[in-house]
Structures are given as structure tokens and as C-alpha cells.
């Protein structure tokens, strides 16, 4: 072996890069559409969405121009956290239908060229799961080591558990205590998120030999859990599912500060998938593409945990009247910055190109929708959409964002949602009863609808060539038709980081270059960039945007709330 090969091998071992395939080819043009199944379409008028309802809307989804569906959890659940508290991974929750309905959904989706990804909570279950109930028993049984139980936790942890019981604060402790009383087995169990979400036992890095709760990764319990995970995945992939979005993907192995063991675990799963299900994909909720994509995920969301990345684009920080209010970039005031996002994104992008894809979603079931506060006009939302659908990586549209559904304020918590309820309201189809989502009595609706006097519906926007819906469809058609704009096309920022408005970047493939310019502010803005080999006409635009070719430099002018792709 020559010196360079040895060096490369050592480097790849060091970086934990295994020889994984580059993933199925359909990924290079994939656009995800995320559905919260309880509120997409109700077929049996019980006020809650279901699989038959989704099937009846597949033509709409296909027509929109997306090609990959991701459904929030649909497995049997105790419904204390919107389905992220599973009680049976092998069966569809009766509220949505049956496993046979899911089989039909997959078939119908495939017939329309749509892939189906399910949401898999790999790191925890509900405390109502029969595995957890069995595990809580004193007598040893098959599930004893599926979870981590102990009577002794550090004093500060114990105080935190007690405080949580007083204040109902969900996420502040590592340990939970069963139903606030003692389980027969022990007093405390390791939890993953809310108290009713006990963590599955994938083992500890460097387990403390004096602490029996800490089992080694290769101990029988953690290995059985890993096997179970694969058998759940096989079950649904054998049915035809095209992959999974993995909830809290980096949380499985404990005490893993640098995530190296979680990375290895997923690399193992990916190798197994490449062998047995090469057409399928893994989408991470990890928010660290440098780790997740090396771990074998095909896609990772650049969203939570990465505070000054995604957040700096869409969420302001601090109180408006305080001295240190931090404007987000997509704010009408034009006082936001682009630096945090660009630094975060370009680092991740450069480090992971060719390994997998970053996804910058329009929203999701955990965060506030774009239509909120002062970002509330169709013109503003079109600028957001143009950004999302012209960036590299796999775009992800959260259901309803294509019609500008708004984040509804003032709702009570629904099934553990807390304030997330505002982003989980029923899809708004038409001006019929309950916006066409369900014919039930409005009092039975999962969450209320608000169509803003009828304009925020699919029906109304379908007929309006200027609507956000039709703009989104045009953008998607353009993206699918232009290799420079698809998931693999090159990306480079062209505007100056300290002059954030407009934000200008280029996309390029096969020698064809496109220039994208974005102005989410209300002000007219201009910028110059080095001369480009393009003719300067716009392929798509919203608002007033123009490109002037110069001898030494090219000049781009964007009126308030405008954006364009120039060729
Ligand atoms: C992330 C999910 O997106 C969120 O909805 C859920 O509450 C937590 N993980 C816990 O599973």
C-alpha cells in the first residue's frame, strides 16, 4: 500500500468515515413535504386527520411538485407528546387507521412518484409502552435491560427531579421517576425528553464499573435494543417505506460527549441499510451535519440546537423594547444580519459536500411558522420561499407553509404540544366547513382553523396566479428543471457578509450559473458583484428585482420584499 493510501486510511478512521454508498439517486432531486398527520385531512369526521384522508390528498401533494413525504409519528402512542411517545412501534395508531391502510398509502404514494418516510423515535418510548411496564418489574424478564433503572442518582439530580414534579418543567432532568411513585424495580429511570419518555438502553461510553445502571455498549441489553431497532425498521421498509426521520438521533448512547459512539452506531445501521435496503434513506434530527452525515444519515436538518444558524434567519431574540433586541434576517426592518447563518451553513456545507445533504426547512411541528408577527404578508412569505427553494441540500416544506398558514397564537396545549400547538393547526383546504379539513362539529376539531377570511386556503390560492401556492409550484418546477438549482448544484455566497441586504449567492452545475438575490426587508437595496457570465434575465422573481450588467461590475437592485433568480 502506498504512503498516501495509508495516510488516507488513517485519516478516514480518525474522522470515522466508513465506505458508505452515496445514497439512492432520487435524493439529488428530493424535496420533502412534512405532514403532521393529526391535522392534514380527516376522512371519518372525528376531527383528527387519518391515512385515508392523506390518500385523498396525494394528488394535491404530487401536483405541488414535492416528491418525498415525511409523516410525524403514526405508530401507536399514548399521545402525551404528539406521537413522540410510542406504545407500539409495529402498529399504526388506530386514530390514523391500520397497518393495511399504511400499506395502501405507500402504494398510492409510489404510484404518484412520492417517497414515504416515517418518523422513528429511536431513543425512547412512552412510559405506557409494554416494554417499559415489563422493565419496571422486579422479576427479570426480556425487557429488564431495555431501559436504565437505578435507586441512586446524584443529589443535585434528585433535587432536580423533585423540582420538576413541583413545577412541571419537562426537560430539566436526566432522570425520571415512575408516575411520581416508586416502580417495583427501582426509584428512577433514565429519561430522554419529557418524564414520560424513558430512554431506551443503548449503553454507556466508558461505563463506571461501580454503577450497575451503566452498561457497556456491547452488553446483551443494549445489543438487544439495537436489534429491536433494526427489526422495527425492517418491518416498515419491507412494507415499502422509503426511510425514516430519526428523532433525537444523537441521543442513543449515553456519556458520549463527542458523539463518536453514536456516530459508529448509525454507521453500522447505514451499512446494514446499504446492504439490504439501498433504496431507503435516513433523515436526522441531529442538527450537526458534520457529525450526522458522517454517521451515515443522508439528510440532516440545520435547525434546533444550532441557535445562531437557522434562528438568526427567522427568529428574533430578546424583547423589542430592550436595548439588545436581536433582529432576525428575514425581518422587514432590514436590521438583521446574515453572518451567523452564513458562517454556520458554509462550514457545514463545505465539510459535508458529497457525503449527504443539509436541509433548511420552511418550518416544522416544533417551531413557529414563518407567517407570524410582522412577517405576515404574502410578499414576505414569497421571499422566504424563494430562499428555501434555491438553496442547495434537500428542501423541506412544512404542510401549509406553501399557502402561508400562520402560527396561531393563544391556543391551549394539545397532547403535550405547549406553544407548538400554533404550528399544528388543521390544513386549510377550502372555504367549506372547518376549511375542508373535516366535516365534524367544530368543537371536535383537533385544533381550530383560521383562514384569515378565506384567503389562506388551497382553493382560494389555486385560482390566483399570484398566490404563494402558485409561486411555490413555479419555484419547484424551476428547481427540478435546472441542475444548478437542485440539491447537488454548487453554492457560493457573492454578497458581502457585512452588507447583508441583499443576500446574493450563485448556484452552478454543468457550467451553467444562476444568481439568486434576496431582500426580505421593506427597503430598496442595491449591491454590486464581480461580472458574471450570465445574461441577467430573471427566471423567476417576486417583487421588483433587476440585474444590470456592467463593464467592471454587475449591479443588482431589489425593491422592498423582493427576490429573484437570474440566468
Ligand atoms: C423532537 C420532536 O420533534 C419533538 O416534537 C418531540 O417532542 C421531541 N423530539 C421528543 O421526542
mmCIF file of N, CA, C and O in Angstrom, residues 482-564:
data_model
loop_
_atom_site.group_PDB
_atom_site.id
_atom_site.type_symbol
_atom_site.label_atom_id
_atom_site.label_comp_id
_atom_site.label_asym_id
_atom_site.label_seq_id
_atom_site.Cartn_x
_atom_site.Cartn_y
_atom_site.Cartn_z
ATOM 1 N N UNK A 482 -33.713 22.756 -13.375
ATOM 2 C CA UNK A 482 -32.397 23.403 -13.506
ATOM 3 C C UNK A 482 -31.374 22.674 -12.641
ATOM 4 O O UNK A 482 -31.366 22.835 -11.416
ATOM 5 N N UNK A 483 -30.487 21.922 -13.240
ATOM 6 C CA UNK A 483 -29.480 21.210 -12.431
ATOM 7 C C UNK A 483 -28.726 22.147 -11.469
ATOM 8 O O UNK A 483 -28.364 21.748 -10.362
ATOM 9 N N UNK A 484 -28.530 23.412 -11.884
ATOM 10 C CA UNK A 484 -27.802 24.338 -10.994
ATOM 11 C C UNK A 484 -28.548 24.549 -9.683
ATOM 12 O O UNK A 484 -27.946 24.822 -8.649
ATOM 13 N N UNK A 485 -29.881 24.416 -9.749
ATOM 14 C CA UNK A 485 -30.680 24.693 -8.540
ATOM 15 C C UNK A 485 -30.974 23.445 -7.719
ATOM 16 O O UNK A 485 -31.507 23.537 -6.624
ATOM 17 N N UNK A 486 -30.638 22.283 -8.255
ATOM 18 C CA UNK A 486 -31.058 21.102 -7.497
ATOM 19 C C UNK A 486 -30.144 20.862 -6.297
ATOM 20 O O UNK A 486 -29.254 21.655 -5.992
ATOM 21 N N UNK A 487 -30.369 19.754 -5.614
ATOM 22 C CA UNK A 487 -29.722 19.527 -4.314
ATOM 23 C C UNK A 487 -28.199 19.488 -4.386
ATOM 24 O O UNK A 487 -27.511 19.799 -3.423
ATOM 25 N N UNK A 488 -27.667 19.087 -5.561
ATOM 26 C CA UNK A 488 -26.215 18.935 -5.686
ATOM 27 C C UNK A 488 -25.506 20.143 -6.287
ATOM 28 O O UNK A 488 -24.286 20.223 -6.231
ATOM 29 N N UNK A 489 -26.255 21.055 -6.908
ATOM 30 C CA UNK A 489 -25.612 22.199 -7.575
ATOM 31 C C UNK A 489 -24.708 22.979 -6.613
ATOM 32 O O UNK A 489 -24.991 23.073 -5.427
ATOM 33 N N UNK A 490 -23.635 23.548 -7.165
ATOM 34 C CA UNK A 490 -22.698 24.309 -6.316
ATOM 35 C C UNK A 490 -23.376 25.532 -5.722
ATOM 36 O O UNK A 490 -24.306 26.087 -6.314
ATOM 37 N N UNK A 491 -22.853 25.984 -4.603
ATOM 38 C CA UNK A 491 -23.368 27.184 -3.943
ATOM 39 C C UNK A 491 -22.194 28.040 -3.473
ATOM 40 O O UNK A 491 -21.205 27.512 -2.965
ATOM 41 N N UNK A 492 -22.322 29.329 -3.678
ATOM 42 C CA UNK A 492 -21.308 30.219 -3.105
ATOM 43 C C UNK A 492 -21.915 31.586 -2.861
ATOM 44 O O UNK A 492 -22.660 32.109 -3.705
ATOM 45 N N UNK A 493 -21.582 32.167 -1.725
ATOM 46 C CA UNK A 493 -22.116 33.490 -1.423
ATOM 47 C C UNK A 493 -21.346 34.540 -2.222
ATOM 48 O O UNK A 493 -20.130 34.476 -2.325
ATOM 49 N N UNK A 494 -22.056 35.510 -2.759
ATOM 50 C CA UNK A 494 -21.381 36.540 -3.558
ATOM 51 C C UNK A 494 -21.446 37.914 -2.907
ATOM 52 O O UNK A 494 -20.623 38.779 -3.194
ATOM 53 N N UNK A 495 -22.460 38.158 -2.067
ATOM 54 C CA UNK A 495 -22.548 39.489 -1.459
ATOM 55 C C UNK A 495 -21.614 39.557 -0.242
ATOM 56 O O UNK A 495 -21.107 38.535 0.215
ATOM 57 N N UNK A 496 -21.428 40.776 0.269
ATOM 58 C CA UNK A 496 -20.513 40.955 1.395
ATOM 59 C C UNK A 496 -21.241 40.616 2.694
ATOM 60 O O UNK A 496 -22.389 41.008 2.881
ATOM 61 N N UNK A 497 -20.536 39.908 3.561
ATOM 62 C CA UNK A 497 -21.175 39.438 4.793
ATOM 63 C C UNK A 497 -21.601 40.615 5.681
ATOM 64 O O UNK A 497 -22.584 40.543 6.407
ATOM 65 N N UNK A 498 -20.867 41.729 5.589
ATOM 66 C CA UNK A 498 -21.223 42.867 6.450
ATOM 67 C C UNK A 498 -22.189 43.843 5.754
ATOM 68 O O UNK A 498 -22.496 44.902 6.287
ATOM 69 N N UNK A 499 -22.650 43.486 4.547
ATOM 70 C CA UNK A 499 -23.725 44.268 3.905
ATOM 71 C C UNK A 499 -24.851 43.293 3.570
ATOM 72 O O UNK A 499 -25.021 42.870 2.427
ATOM 73 N N UNK A 500 -25.584 42.895 4.596
ATOM 74 C CA UNK A 500 -26.456 41.713 4.457
ATOM 75 C C UNK A 500 -27.632 41.845 3.496
ATOM 76 O O UNK A 500 -28.163 40.840 3.041
ATOM 77 N N UNK A 501 -28.054 43.074 3.193
ATOM 78 C CA UNK A 501 -29.195 43.225 2.263
ATOM 79 C C UNK A 501 -28.706 43.849 0.969
ATOM 80 O O UNK A 501 -28.123 44.933 1.026
ATOM 81 N N UNK A 502 -28.880 43.248 -0.188
ATOM 82 C CA UNK A 502 -29.454 41.922 -0.411
ATOM 83 C C UNK A 502 -28.438 40.812 -0.152
ATOM 84 O O UNK A 502 -27.224 41.042 -0.157
ATOM 85 N N UNK A 503 -28.967 39.637 0.058
ATOM 86 C CA UNK A 503 -28.155 38.425 0.199
ATOM 87 C C UNK A 503 -28.084 37.809 -1.200
ATOM 88 O O UNK A 503 -29.110 37.532 -1.818
ATOM 89 N N UNK A 504 -26.850 37.671 -1.705
ATOM 90 C CA UNK A 504 -26.694 37.187 -3.085
ATOM 91 C C UNK A 504 -25.815 35.942 -3.099
ATOM 92 O O UNK A 504 -24.754 35.928 -2.458
ATOM 93 N N UNK A 505 -26.266 34.928 -3.783
ATOM 94 C CA UNK A 505 -25.438 33.725 -3.923
ATOM 95 C C UNK A 505 -25.583 33.155 -5.313
ATOM 96 O O UNK A 505 -26.524 33.472 -6.039
ATOM 97 N N UNK A 506 -24.588 32.342 -5.684
ATOM 98 C CA UNK A 506 -24.674 31.724 -7.006
ATOM 99 C C UNK A 506 -24.931 30.235 -6.844
ATOM 100 O O UNK A 506 -24.574 29.628 -5.853
ATOM 101 N N UNK A 507 -25.590 29.668 -7.833
ATOM 102 C CA UNK A 507 -25.771 28.216 -7.928
ATOM 103 C C UNK A 507 -25.241 27.818 -9.297
ATOM 104 O O UNK A 507 -25.445 28.539 -10.274
ATOM 105 N N UNK A 508 -24.594 26.681 -9.366
ATOM 106 C CA UNK A 508 -23.980 26.330 -10.645
ATOM 107 C C UNK A 508 -23.906 24.828 -10.821
ATOM 108 O O UNK A 508 -23.658 24.099 -9.860
ATOM 109 N N UNK A 509 -24.146 24.385 -12.052
ATOM 110 C CA UNK A 509 -23.929 22.973 -12.406
ATOM 111 C C UNK A 509 -23.714 22.884 -13.905
ATOM 112 O O UNK A 509 -24.288 23.671 -14.665
ATOM 113 N N UNK A 510 -22.919 21.937 -14.307
ATOM 114 C CA UNK A 510 -22.623 21.690 -15.728
ATOM 115 C C UNK A 510 -22.279 22.989 -16.461
ATOM 116 O O UNK A 510 -22.745 23.233 -17.571
ATOM 117 N N UNK A 511 -21.541 23.851 -15.828
ATOM 118 C CA UNK A 511 -21.110 25.089 -16.473
ATOM 119 C C UNK A 511 -22.182 26.164 -16.555
ATOM 120 O O UNK A 511 -21.950 27.242 -17.073
ATOM 121 N N UNK A 512 -23.390 25.889 -16.040
ATOM 122 C CA UNK A 512 -24.421 26.937 -16.075
ATOM 123 C C UNK A 512 -24.550 27.574 -14.691
ATOM 124 O O UNK A 512 -24.726 26.895 -13.672
ATOM 125 N N UNK A 513 -24.475 28.891 -14.695
ATOM 126 C CA UNK A 513 -24.502 29.615 -13.429
ATOM 127 C C UNK A 513 -25.790 30.415 -13.292
ATOM 128 O O UNK A 513 -26.257 31.046 -14.249
ATOM 129 N N UNK A 514 -26.375 30.380 -12.106
ATOM 130 C CA UNK A 514 -27.546 31.209 -11.804
ATOM 131 C C UNK A 514 -27.194 32.085 -10.608
ATOM 132 O O UNK A 514 -26.409 31.681 -9.737
ATOM 133 N N UNK A 515 -27.788 33.272 -10.573
ATOM 134 C CA UNK A 515 -27.542 34.172 -9.440
ATOM 135 C C UNK A 515 -28.865 34.382 -8.713
ATOM 136 O O UNK A 515 -29.874 34.728 -9.333
ATOM 137 N N UNK A 516 -28.836 34.173 -7.400
ATOM 138 C CA UNK A 516 -30.044 34.358 -6.594
ATOM 139 C C UNK A 516 -29.844 35.587 -5.710
ATOM 140 O O UNK A 516 -28.778 35.742 -5.091
ATOM 141 N N UNK A 517 -30.840 36.451 -5.682
ATOM 142 C CA UNK A 517 -30.740 37.651 -4.834
ATOM 143 C C UNK A 517 -31.999 37.763 -3.985
ATOM 144 O O UNK A 517 -33.105 37.569 -4.487
ATOM 145 N N UNK A 518 -31.805 38.089 -2.711
ATOM 146 C CA UNK A 518 -32.902 38.040 -1.743
ATOM 147 C C UNK A 518 -32.951 39.344 -0.950
ATOM 148 O O UNK A 518 -31.935 39.753 -0.386
ATOM 149 N N UNK A 519 -34.121 39.941 -0.869
ATOM 150 C CA UNK A 519 -34.262 41.115 0.002
ATOM 151 C C UNK A 519 -35.535 41.000 0.852
ATOM 152 O O UNK A 519 -36.611 41.426 0.421
ATOM 153 N N UNK A 520 -35.416 40.480 2.069
ATOM 154 C CA UNK A 520 -36.601 40.342 2.921
ATOM 155 C C UNK A 520 -36.965 41.637 3.640
ATOM 156 O O UNK A 520 -37.942 41.664 4.391
ATOM 157 N N UNK A 521 -36.226 42.704 3.412
ATOM 158 C CA UNK A 521 -36.512 43.955 4.121
ATOM 159 C C UNK A 521 -37.491 44.806 3.302
ATOM 160 O O UNK A 521 -37.670 44.597 2.100
ATOM 161 N N UNK A 522 -38.076 45.814 3.959
ATOM 162 C CA UNK A 522 -39.038 46.696 3.285
ATOM 163 C C UNK A 522 -38.334 47.744 2.433
ATOM 164 O O UNK A 522 -38.969 48.431 1.628
ATOM 165 N N UNK A 523 -37.017 47.891 2.600
ATOM 166 C CA UNK A 523 -36.285 48.954 1.893
ATOM 167 C C UNK A 523 -35.779 48.501 0.533
ATOM 168 O O UNK A 523 -35.475 47.326 0.344
ATOM 169 N N UNK A 524 -35.607 49.503 -0.353
ATOM 170 C CA UNK A 524 -34.966 49.204 -1.632
ATOM 171 C C UNK A 524 -33.460 49.065 -1.380
ATOM 172 O O UNK A 524 -32.868 49.893 -0.680
ATOM 173 N N UNK A 525 -32.846 48.028 -1.934
ATOM 174 C CA UNK A 525 -31.412 47.823 -1.696
ATOM 175 C C UNK A 525 -30.695 47.522 -3.009
ATOM 176 O O UNK A 525 -31.298 47.047 -3.970
ATOM 177 N N UNK A 526 -29.386 47.810 -3.006
ATOM 178 C CA UNK A 526 -28.575 47.577 -4.213
ATOM 179 C C UNK A 526 -27.271 46.915 -3.801
ATOM 180 O O UNK A 526 -26.806 47.108 -2.675
ATOM 181 N N UNK A 527 -26.685 46.187 -4.723
ATOM 182 C CA UNK A 527 -25.348 45.647 -4.454
ATOM 183 C C UNK A 527 -24.620 45.452 -5.773
ATOM 184 O O UNK A 527 -25.255 45.283 -6.825
ATOM 185 N N UNK A 528 -23.301 45.491 -5.711
ATOM 186 C CA UNK A 528 -22.524 45.169 -6.911
ATOM 187 C C UNK A 528 -21.773 43.874 -6.655
ATOM 188 O O UNK A 528 -21.352 43.605 -5.523
ATOM 189 N N UNK A 529 -21.622 43.106 -7.701
ATOM 190 C CA UNK A 529 -20.856 41.861 -7.599
ATOM 191 C C UNK A 529 -19.926 41.798 -8.812
ATOM 192 O O UNK A 529 -20.162 42.488 -9.807
ATOM 193 N N UNK A 530 -18.867 40.986 -8.743
ATOM 194 C CA UNK A 530 -17.993 40.866 -9.913
ATOM 195 C C UNK A 530 -18.806 40.428 -11.137
ATOM 196 O O UNK A 530 -19.827 39.743 -10.995
ATOM 197 N N UNK A 531 -18.351 40.828 -12.328
ATOM 198 C CA UNK A 531 -19.081 40.475 -13.549
ATOM 199 C C UNK A 531 -19.307 38.973 -13.658
ATOM 200 O O UNK A 531 -18.400 38.187 -13.413
ATOM 201 N N UNK A 532 -20.522 38.600 -14.008
ATOM 202 C CA UNK A 532 -20.878 37.183 -14.122
ATOM 203 C C UNK A 532 -21.163 36.833 -15.573
ATOM 204 O O UNK A 532 -21.667 37.667 -16.323
ATOM 205 N N UNK A 533 -20.879 35.585 -15.912
ATOM 206 C CA UNK A 533 -21.175 35.108 -17.272
ATOM 207 C C UNK A 533 -22.652 34.729 -17.378
ATOM 208 O O UNK A 533 -22.986 33.574 -17.595
ATOM 209 N N UNK A 534 -23.505 35.705 -17.169
ATOM 210 C CA UNK A 534 -24.937 35.404 -17.312
ATOM 211 C C UNK A 534 -25.555 36.546 -18.106
ATOM 212 O O UNK A 534 -24.961 37.621 -18.217
ATOM 213 N N UNK A 535 -26.778 36.339 -18.623
ATOM 214 C CA UNK A 535 -27.329 37.464 -19.391
ATOM 215 C C UNK A 535 -28.167 38.401 -18.531
ATOM 216 O O UNK A 535 -28.555 39.478 -18.968
ATOM 217 N N UNK A 536 -28.492 37.985 -17.329
ATOM 218 C CA UNK A 536 -29.140 38.898 -16.389
ATOM 219 C C UNK A 536 -30.657 38.912 -16.438
ATOM 220 O O UNK A 536 -31.291 39.703 -15.745
ATOM 221 N N UNK A 537 -31.250 38.007 -17.238
ATOM 222 C CA UNK A 537 -32.720 37.997 -17.211
ATOM 223 C C UNK A 537 -33.188 37.089 -16.073
ATOM 224 O O UNK A 537 -32.481 36.163 -15.670
ATOM 225 N N UNK A 538 -34.390 37.374 -15.585
ATOM 226 C CA UNK A 538 -34.812 36.607 -14.412
ATOM 227 C C UNK A 538 -35.613 35.381 -14.825
ATOM 228 O O UNK A 538 -36.466 35.450 -15.715
ATOM 229 N N UNK A 539 -35.310 34.275 -14.161
ATOM 230 C CA UNK A 539 -36.036 33.033 -14.411
ATOM 231 C C UNK A 539 -37.311 33.003 -13.591
ATOM 232 O O UNK A 539 -38.304 32.401 -13.963
ATOM 233 N N UNK A 540 -37.230 33.618 -12.429
ATOM 234 C CA UNK A 540 -38.417 33.752 -11.575
ATOM 235 C C UNK A 540 -38.149 34.923 -10.652
ATOM 236 O O UNK A 540 -37.001 35.172 -10.277
ATOM 237 N N UNK A 541 -39.195 35.664 -10.322
ATOM 238 C CA UNK A 541 -38.979 36.715 -9.326
ATOM 239 C C UNK A 541 -40.267 37.040 -8.594
ATOM 240 O O UNK A 541 -41.359 36.751 -9.064
ATOM 241 N N UNK A 542 -40.087 37.649 -7.439
ATOM 242 C CA UNK A 542 -41.214 38.191 -6.704
ATOM 243 C C UNK A 542 -40.844 39.624 -6.369
ATOM 244 O O UNK A 542 -39.699 39.899 -6.005
ATOM 245 N N UNK A 543 -41.786 40.540 -6.547
ATOM 246 C CA UNK A 543 -41.476 41.949 -6.323
ATOM 247 C C UNK A 543 -40.687 42.499 -7.485
ATOM 248 O O UNK A 543 -40.657 41.926 -8.579
ATOM 249 N N UNK A 544 -39.992 43.601 -7.235
ATOM 250 C CA UNK A 544 -39.293 44.302 -8.304
ATOM 251 C C UNK A 544 -37.793 44.070 -8.148
ATOM 252 O O UNK A 544 -37.184 44.553 -7.187
ATOM 253 N N UNK A 545 -37.219 43.324 -9.072
ATOM 254 C CA UNK A 545 -35.798 42.979 -8.957
ATOM 255 C C UNK A 545 -35.151 43.073 -10.331
ATOM 256 O O UNK A 545 -35.710 42.581 -11.303
ATOM 257 N N UNK A 546 -33.989 43.719 -10.405
ATOM 258 C CA UNK A 546 -33.356 43.814 -11.723
ATOM 259 C C UNK A 546 -31.844 43.629 -11.650
ATOM 260 O O UNK A 546 -31.207 43.880 -10.612
ATOM 261 N N UNK A 547 -31.286 43.189 -12.780
ATOM 262 C CA UNK A 547 -29.859 42.863 -12.879
ATOM 263 C C UNK A 547 -29.278 43.708 -14.006
ATOM 264 O O UNK A 547 -29.790 43.693 -15.125
ATOM 265 N N UNK A 548 -28.249 44.496 -13.710
ATOM 266 C CA UNK A 548 -27.631 45.322 -14.755
ATOM 267 C C UNK A 548 -26.204 44.866 -14.957
ATOM 268 O O UNK A 548 -25.397 44.926 -14.015
ATOM 269 N N UNK A 549 -25.916 44.444 -16.162
ATOM 270 C CA UNK A 549 -24.546 44.020 -16.437
ATOM 271 C C UNK A 549 -23.664 45.245 -16.674
ATOM 272 O O UNK A 549 -24.060 46.170 -17.369
ATOM 273 N N UNK A 550 -22.497 45.249 -16.046
ATOM 274 C CA UNK A 550 -21.603 46.391 -16.217
ATOM 275 C C UNK A 550 -20.292 45.955 -16.841
ATOM 276 O O UNK A 550 -20.082 44.770 -17.096
ATOM 277 N N UNK A 551 -19.415 46.929 -17.055
ATOM 278 C CA UNK A 551 -18.117 46.575 -17.664
ATOM 279 C C UNK A 551 -17.179 46.005 -16.605
ATOM 280 O O UNK A 551 -16.479 45.034 -16.813
ATOM 281 N N UNK A 552 -17.215 46.667 -15.427
ATOM 282 C CA UNK A 552 -16.316 46.205 -14.367
ATOM 283 C C UNK A 552 -17.042 45.361 -13.331
ATOM 284 O O UNK A 552 -16.470 44.453 -12.724
ATOM 285 N N UNK A 553 -18.305 45.739 -13.086
ATOM 286 C CA UNK A 553 -19.093 45.014 -12.077
ATOM 287 C C UNK A 553 -20.534 44.910 -12.549
ATOM 288 O O UNK A 553 -20.990 45.706 -13.366
ATOM 289 N N UNK A 554 -21.244 43.937 -11.996
ATOM 290 C CA UNK A 554 -22.684 43.838 -12.255
ATOM 291 C C UNK A 554 -23.423 44.420 -11.053
ATOM 292 O O UNK A 554 -22.931 44.352 -9.913
ATOM 293 N N UNK A 555 -24.597 44.993 -11.342
ATOM 294 C CA UNK A 555 -25.340 45.644 -10.253
ATOM 295 C C UNK A 555 -26.729 45.008 -10.122
ATOM 296 O O UNK A 555 -27.420 44.781 -11.120
ATOM 297 N N UNK A 556 -27.111 44.743 -8.881
ATOM 298 C CA UNK A 556 -28.434 44.155 -8.642
ATOM 299 C C UNK A 556 -29.250 45.120 -7.783
ATOM 300 O O UNK A 556 -28.749 45.623 -6.769
ATOM 301 N N UNK A 557 -30.479 45.400 -8.207
ATOM 302 C CA UNK A 557 -31.347 46.293 -7.436
ATOM 303 C C UNK A 557 -32.609 45.535 -7.047
ATOM 304 O O UNK A 557 -33.256 44.918 -7.903
ATOM 305 N N UNK A 558 -32.941 45.593 -5.781
ATOM 306 C CA UNK A 558 -34.146 44.904 -5.304
ATOM 307 C C UNK A 558 -34.994 45.872 -4.508
ATOM 308 O O UNK A 558 -34.519 46.466 -3.526
ATOM 309 N N UNK A 559 -36.242 46.039 -4.895
ATOM 310 C CA UNK A 559 -37.156 46.839 -4.080
ATOM 311 C C UNK A 559 -37.514 46.047 -2.821
ATOM 312 O O UNK A 559 -37.145 44.881 -2.697
ATOM 313 N N UNK A 560 -38.275 46.710 -1.926
ATOM 314 C CA UNK A 560 -38.636 46.032 -0.680
ATOM 315 C C UNK A 560 -39.335 44.711 -0.953
ATOM 316 O O UNK A 560 -40.092 44.595 -1.922
ATOM 317 N N UNK A 561 -39.083 43.717 -0.115
ATOM 318 C CA UNK A 561 -39.707 42.386 -0.205
ATOM 319 C C UNK A 561 -39.637 41.832 -1.622
ATOM 320 O O UNK A 561 -40.650 41.592 -2.280
ATOM 321 N N UNK A 562 -38.441 41.688 -2.134
ATOM 322 C CA UNK A 562 -38.342 41.080 -3.460
ATOM 323 C C UNK A 562 -37.163 40.122 -3.516
ATOM 324 O O UNK A 562 -36.246 40.169 -2.681
ATOM 325 N N UNK A 563 -37.216 39.264 -4.496
ATOM 326 C CA UNK A 563 -36.166 38.253 -4.657
ATOM 327 C C UNK A 563 -36.258 37.708 -6.077
ATOM 328 O O UNK A 563 -37.328 37.756 -6.697
ATOM 329 N N UNK A 564 -35.135 37.218 -6.592
ATOM 330 C CA UNK A 564 -35.148 36.721 -7.972
ATOM 331 C C UNK A 564 -34.035 35.723 -8.209
ATOM 332 O O UNK A 564 -33.034 35.684 -7.475
#
